[in-house]
Amino acid sequence: MSKPVVLTGLRANNDLHIGNYFGAILPMVEMARSNAGEYQINIFVPDLHSFTTPIDHRQLQEQIMNNLRLFVASGMPLGNPDVHIYRQSYVSAHSELTWILSCFTGVGEMARMTQFKDKTGKYGDERTSVGLFNYPVLMASDILLYNAVYVPVGDDQTQHLEFTRDIAQRINNKFGDIFLVPKSVPEQHKFFGKHEGLRIMDLQDPTKKMSKSDESGKGVVFLSDDPESARKKIMSATTDSIGKINYDQINQPGLANLLDLYELLGGNKEEFIGQEQYGPFKTALADKLSAFLSDFNHAYEQVDVTELEKNLVKSEQTMNKIANETLLRVQKAVGLR
């Protein structure tokens, strides 16, 4: 397609949380609403990525559809011809291109990936899969198959985007003009603006990022949380003993995180700066969060699943056509066709 491609995806395993919403889902929804005529917007569920780490496979299919419904509940305009929403595993070219690119990728390149080293430390060598090791190659395929120019990446994905650019240039240097190379990380940040790299921190441990894979869930506000449960999480959130509200990410990270969340929910943090009691601020934040979740949960329940599935089938037909054209160029280049 002639329009520049913007591509994003969120893993289907585990519930998505409020940080995913403000940092990834909402910016893409807003972009699709305002820029779909200028760009092609690809939003996919990377279900093949979902079990590079251990999961409960009995829940995967439900989580895939839940992930898609969250995008629709957030306002994604599915009726727009420039917006495509699809499942990674329904486009087989992802898997085949991954194998081909793997044969041009060094073991050392993958071993140096920070995410891989971090998760190897968590799971141990015996439980760390080859799929996790090879994850960046699959991500590169996700991007290169559709000639994607812009891909929102957080801090933990910048190495993967840099690898995508490297492998694309490597193939182009060896075989000619095969891939469109996506923009660099600084260019991505400039394009996506203020929400790029947004970090909502864990409510119990504000030194670490809120994570949907958190086992306790006590410091994470999931989009599926009921308003009362979310209220309790806010009221029990870790703050400090300083006794004065300041926006200080170094010395008062818990409060700074809550103040950021308050502004994301439409509040003005300045009205609480300088106050010496934390309770009224937490209550105000809990009220805003409860109202947001109540509205969001209602929108989620109103999603027409039948219409969503029709859009999936239509988009996946289009995506297969585009991806297979790219795959054929690669197959011809390496001598498979």
Coordinates of C-alpha atoms in Angstrom, one line a residue:
M1 CA 0.0 0.0 0.0
S2 CA 1.2 3.5 -0.8
K3 CA 0.4 5.1 2.6
P4 CA 3.1 4.9 5.4
V5 CA 2.4 2.1 7.8
V6 CA 2.1 2.5 11.5
L7 CA 2.2 -0.8 13.4
T8 CA 1.7 -1.9 16.9
G9 CA 0.7 -4.9 19.0
L10 CA 0.2 -6.0 22.6
R11 CA 0.7 -9.6 23.8
A12 CA -2.5 -11.4 24.5
N13 CA -1.4 -13.2 27.7
N14 CA -2.4 -11.5 31.0
D15 CA -4.9 -8.7 31.4
L16 CA -3.8 -5.3 30.2
H17 CA -3.4 -2.5 32.7
I18 CA -3.9 1.2 33.0
G19 CA -0.3 1.9 31.9
N20 CA -0.9 -0.1 28.7
Y21 CA -4.0 1.9 28.1
F22 CA -2.5 5.4 28.4
G23 CA 0.9 4.4 27.0
A24 CA 0.0 2.2 24.1
I25 CA -3.7 1.7 23.4
L26 CA -5.1 5.2 23.7
P27 CA -2.3 6.9 21.6
M28 CA -2.9 4.4 18.8
V29 CA -6.7 5.0 19.0
E30 CA -6.2 8.7 18.8
M31 CA -3.8 8.3 15.9
A32 CA -6.2 6.1 14.0
R33 CA -9.0 8.6 14.5
S34 CA -7.1 11.6 13.4
N35 CA -4.5 10.2 10.9
A36 CA -6.0 7.1 9.3
G37 CA -6.5 9.0 6.0
E38 CA -2.8 9.8 5.9
Y39 CA -1.4 6.5 7.3
Q40 CA -2.2 2.8 7.2
I41 CA -2.8 1.7 10.8
N42 CA -1.9 -2.0 11.6
I43 CA -3.0 -3.2 15.0
F44 CA -2.3 -6.9 15.7
V45 CA -2.4 -9.4 18.5
P46 CA 1.0 -11.0 18.6
D47 CA -0.3 -14.4 19.7
L48 CA 2.8 -16.2 18.6
H49 CA 4.8 -14.1 21.0
S50 CA 2.4 -15.0 23.8
F51 CA 4.1 -18.2 24.8
T52 CA 7.8 -17.4 24.5
T53 CA 7.4 -17.4 28.3
P54 CA 5.3 -20.0 30.2
I55 CA 1.5 -19.4 30.1
D56 CA -1.8 -21.2 30.7
H57 CA -2.6 -22.3 27.1
R58 CA -6.2 -23.0 28.1
Q59 CA -6.8 -19.3 28.5
L60 CA -4.9 -18.0 25.4
Q61 CA -7.9 -17.9 23.0
E62 CA -10.0 -16.0 25.4
Q63 CA -7.2 -13.6 26.1
I64 CA -6.7 -13.0 22.4
M65 CA -10.3 -11.9 22.0
N66 CA -10.2 -9.9 25.2
N67 CA -7.2 -8.0 23.9
L68 CA -9.0 -7.2 20.7
R69 CA -12.2 -6.1 22.5
L70 CA -10.1 -3.7 24.6
F71 CA -8.9 -1.9 21.5
V72 CA -12.5 -1.6 20.3
A73 CA -13.8 -0.5 23.7
S74 CA -11.1 2.2 23.7
G75 CA -12.6 3.7 20.5
M76 CA -10.7 2.1 17.7
P77 CA -12.5 3.0 14.4
L78 CA -12.9 -0.4 12.8
G79 CA -15.0 0.9 10.0
N80 CA -12.1 2.9 8.6
P81 CA -10.5 1.2 5.5
D82 CA -7.1 2.3 6.6
V83 CA -7.3 0.6 10.0
H84 CA -6.5 -3.1 10.2
I85 CA -6.9 -5.3 13.2
Y86 CA -5.6 -8.9 13.0
R87 CA -4.1 -11.9 14.7
Q88 CA -0.4 -12.7 14.0
S89 CA -0.9 -16.4 13.8
Y90 CA -3.5 -16.0 11.1
V91 CA -0.9 -14.7 8.7
S92 CA 1.5 -17.6 8.2
A93 CA 4.2 -15.4 6.6
H94 CA 5.2 -14.3 10.0
S95 CA 6.5 -17.7 10.9
E96 CA 8.2 -18.4 7.5
L97 CA 10.0 -15.1 7.4
T98 CA 11.2 -15.6 10.9
W99 CA 12.9 -18.8 9.9
I100 CA 14.6 -17.2 6.9
L101 CA 15.8 -14.2 8.9
S102 CA 17.0 -16.5 11.7
C103 CA 19.4 -17.9 9.2
F104 CA 21.0 -14.5 8.7
T105 CA 21.1 -13.7 12.4
G106 CA 24.1 -14.3 14.7
V107 CA 23.7 -16.2 18.0
G108 CA 25.8 -13.4 19.7
E109 CA 23.3 -10.8 18.5
M110 CA 20.4 -12.5 20.3
A111 CA 22.4 -13.4 23.4
R112 CA 23.2 -9.7 23.9
M113 CA 19.5 -8.7 24.1
T114 CA 18.8 -7.3 27.5
Q115 CA 15.2 -8.6 27.7
F116 CA 16.5 -12.1 27.0
K117 CA 19.2 -11.9 29.7
D118 CA 16.7 -10.5 32.2
K119 CA 14.2 -13.3 31.6
T120 CA 16.8 -16.0 31.5
G121 CA 17.7 -14.9 35.0
K122 CA 14.1 -15.1 36.1
Y123 CA 13.2 -18.5 34.5
G124 CA 16.6 -20.2 34.5
D125 CA 18.2 -22.0 31.5
E126 CA 16.0 -25.1 31.6
R127 CA 12.7 -23.0 31.4
T128 CA 14.0 -20.4 29.0
S129 CA 12.7 -21.3 25.5
V130 CA 14.5 -21.0 22.2
G131 CA 11.4 -18.9 21.2
L132 CA 12.3 -16.3 23.8
F133 CA 15.9 -16.3 22.4
N134 CA 14.5 -15.8 18.9
Y135 CA 11.8 -13.3 19.9
P136 CA 13.5 -10.3 18.2
V137 CA 13.6 -12.1 14.9
L138 CA 9.8 -12.7 15.0
M139 CA 9.3 -9.0 16.0
A140 CA 11.4 -8.0 13.0
S141 CA 9.2 -10.1 10.7
D142 CA 6.1 -8.5 12.2
I143 CA 7.4 -5.1 11.1
L144 CA 9.2 -5.9 7.8
L145 CA 6.3 -7.9 6.3
Y146 CA 4.2 -4.8 6.1
N147 CA 6.8 -2.2 5.2
A148 CA 6.1 -0.5 8.6
V149 CA 7.7 2.9 9.0
Y150 CA 6.6 3.7 12.5
V151 CA 6.4 1.3 15.5
P152 CA 5.9 2.6 19.0
V153 CA 8.6 1.1 21.3
G154 CA 9.2 1.4 25.0
D155 CA 12.6 1.3 26.6
D156 CA 12.5 -2.5 26.8
Q157 CA 12.0 -2.8 23.0
T158 CA 14.5 -0.3 21.6
Q159 CA 17.1 -3.1 21.1
H160 CA 14.6 -5.1 19.1
L161 CA 13.8 -2.2 16.8
E162 CA 17.5 -1.5 16.3
F163 CA 17.9 -5.2 15.4
T164 CA 15.0 -5.0 12.9
R165 CA 16.8 -2.1 11.2
D166 CA 20.1 -4.0 11.2
I167 CA 18.6 -7.3 9.7
A168 CA 16.7 -5.3 7.1
Q169 CA 19.8 -3.5 6.0
R170 CA 21.8 -6.7 6.1
I171 CA 19.4 -8.4 3.7
N172 CA 19.2 -5.4 1.5
N173 CA 23.0 -5.2 1.2
K174 CA 23.2 -8.8 0.3
F175 CA 20.2 -9.2 -2.0
G176 CA 19.2 -5.8 -3.2
D177 CA 16.1 -3.6 -2.3
I178 CA 14.0 -6.2 -0.4
F179 CA 12.8 -4.4 2.8
L180 CA 11.7 -0.9 3.8
V181 CA 13.8 0.0 6.8
P182 CA 11.7 1.4 9.7
K183 CA 12.6 4.8 11.2
S184 CA 15.3 4.9 14.0
V185 CA 14.4 5.0 17.7
P186 CA 14.8 8.8 18.0
E187 CA 12.6 9.3 14.9
Q188 CA 10.0 7.0 16.5
H189 CA 10.0 9.0 19.7
K190 CA 9.6 12.2 17.8
F191 CA 6.7 10.9 15.7
F192 CA 4.7 9.4 18.6
G193 CA 5.2 12.3 20.9
K194 CA 4.7 12.6 24.6
H195 CA 3.1 9.2 25.4
E196 CA 6.0 7.4 23.8
G197 CA 7.9 5.6 26.6
L198 CA 5.2 6.5 29.1
R199 CA 5.9 4.6 32.4
I200 CA 3.2 4.1 35.0
M201 CA 4.9 2.6 38.0
D202 CA 3.8 -0.2 40.3
L203 CA 1.5 1.1 43.1
Q204 CA 3.3 -1.1 45.8
D205 CA 6.8 -0.7 44.4
P206 CA 7.1 2.6 42.6
T207 CA 10.7 1.9 41.6
K208 CA 9.5 -0.6 39.0
K209 CA 7.2 -0.3 36.0
M210 CA 3.6 -1.5 36.3
S211 CA 3.6 -4.9 34.7
K212 CA 0.8 -7.1 33.5
S213 CA 2.9 -10.2 34.4
D214 CA 3.0 -9.1 38.0
E215 CA 2.1 -12.2 40.0
S216 CA 0.4 -10.6 43.0
G217 CA -1.4 -7.9 41.0
K218 CA -1.6 -5.7 44.1
G219 CA 0.3 -2.8 42.6
V220 CA -1.3 -3.1 39.1
V221 CA -4.6 -1.6 38.1
F222 CA -6.0 -3.9 35.4
L223 CA -8.5 -2.6 32.8
S224 CA -10.7 -5.5 34.0
D225 CA -10.6 -4.4 37.6
D226 CA -14.0 -3.5 39.1
P227 CA -14.0 0.2 40.4
E228 CA -14.1 -0.8 44.1
S229 CA -11.1 -3.1 43.7
A230 CA -9.1 -0.3 41.9
R231 CA -10.1 2.2 44.6
K232 CA -8.6 -0.1 47.3
K233 CA -5.4 -0.4 45.3
I234 CA -5.1 3.4 45.2
M235 CA -5.8 3.9 48.8
S236 CA -3.2 1.3 49.8
A237 CA -0.6 2.6 47.3
T238 CA 2.9 3.2 48.7
T239 CA 3.8 6.8 49.3
D240 CA 6.3 8.0 51.9
S241 CA 6.6 9.6 55.4
I242 CA 7.7 13.1 54.3
G243 CA 4.2 14.4 55.0
K244 CA 4.0 16.9 52.1
I245 CA 2.8 16.4 48.5
N246 CA 5.6 17.3 46.0
Y247 CA 6.2 16.1 42.5
D248 CA 9.6 14.6 43.2
Q249 CA 10.3 11.4 41.2
I250 CA 13.6 10.8 43.1
N251 CA 12.6 11.3 46.7
Q252 CA 8.8 10.7 46.5
P253 CA 8.4 8.3 43.6
G254 CA 5.1 6.8 44.9
L255 CA 3.4 10.2 45.1
A256 CA 4.9 11.3 41.7
N257 CA 3.5 8.2 40.1
L258 CA 0.0 8.9 41.6
L259 CA 0.2 12.5 40.5
D260 CA 1.0 11.4 36.9
L261 CA -1.9 9.0 36.9
Y262 CA -4.2 11.8 38.3
E263 CA -3.3 14.0 35.3
L264 CA -3.8 11.2 32.8
L265 CA -7.3 10.7 34.2
G266 CA -8.0 14.4 33.5
G267 CA -7.1 16.0 36.8
N268 CA -4.7 18.8 37.6
K269 CA -1.9 17.7 40.0
E270 CA -1.1 21.3 40.9
E271 CA -4.2 21.6 43.0
F272 CA -2.7 19.1 45.5
I273 CA 1.0 20.2 45.4
G274 CA 2.0 21.5 48.9
Q275 CA -0.8 19.8 50.8
E276 CA 0.3 18.0 54.0
Q277 CA -2.3 15.2 54.0
Y278 CA -2.1 12.4 51.4
G279 CA -5.6 11.0 52.1
P280 CA -7.7 13.7 50.3
F281 CA -5.5 13.4 47.2
K282 CA -5.7 9.6 47.1
T283 CA -9.5 9.8 47.5
A284 CA -9.7 12.2 44.6
L285 CA -7.6 9.9 42.4
A286 CA -9.5 6.9 43.5
D287 CA -12.8 8.7 42.5
K288 CA -11.4 9.5 39.0
L289 CA -10.1 6.0 38.5
S290 CA -13.3 4.4 39.6
A291 CA -15.3 6.5 37.2
F292 CA -12.9 5.8 34.3
L293 CA -13.1 2.0 34.9
S294 CA -16.9 2.1 35.3
D295 CA -17.2 3.8 31.9
F296 CA -14.6 1.6 30.3
N297 CA -16.1 -1.7 31.5
H298 CA -19.4 -0.6 30.2
A299 CA -17.9 0.2 26.8
Y300 CA -16.2 -3.2 26.8
E301 CA -19.5 -5.0 27.5
Q302 CA -21.1 -3.2 24.6
V303 CA -18.5 -4.4 22.0
D304 CA -20.2 -6.3 19.2
V305 CA -18.1 -9.5 19.1
T306 CA -19.8 -10.6 15.8
E307 CA -18.9 -7.4 14.1
L308 CA -15.4 -7.6 15.5
E309 CA -14.9 -11.1 14.1
K310 CA -16.1 -9.9 10.7
N311 CA -13.5 -7.1 10.8
L312 CA -10.8 -9.7 11.8
V313 CA -11.6 -11.9 8.8
K314 CA -11.5 -9.0 6.4
S315 CA -8.3 -7.5 7.8
E316 CA -6.6 -10.9 7.9
Q317 CA -7.3 -11.4 4.2
T318 CA -5.8 -8.0 3.4
M319 CA -2.8 -8.6 5.7
N320 CA -2.1 -12.1 4.1
K321 CA -2.0 -10.5 0.7
I322 CA 0.5 -7.8 1.7
A323 CA 2.7 -10.2 3.8
N324 CA 2.8 -12.8 1.2
E325 CA 4.0 -10.3 -1.4
T326 CA 6.9 -9.4 0.9
L327 CA 7.6 -13.0 1.7
L328 CA 7.7 -13.9 -2.0
R329 CA 10.4 -11.1 -2.6
V330 CA 12.5 -12.7 0.1
Q331 CA 11.9 -16.2 -1.1
K332 CA 13.0 -15.3 -4.6
A333 CA 16.1 -13.4 -3.2
V334 CA 17.3 -16.4 -1.2
G335 CA 16.6 -18.9 -4.0
L336 CA 13.5 -20.6 -2.6
R337 CA 11.3 -19.5 -5.6

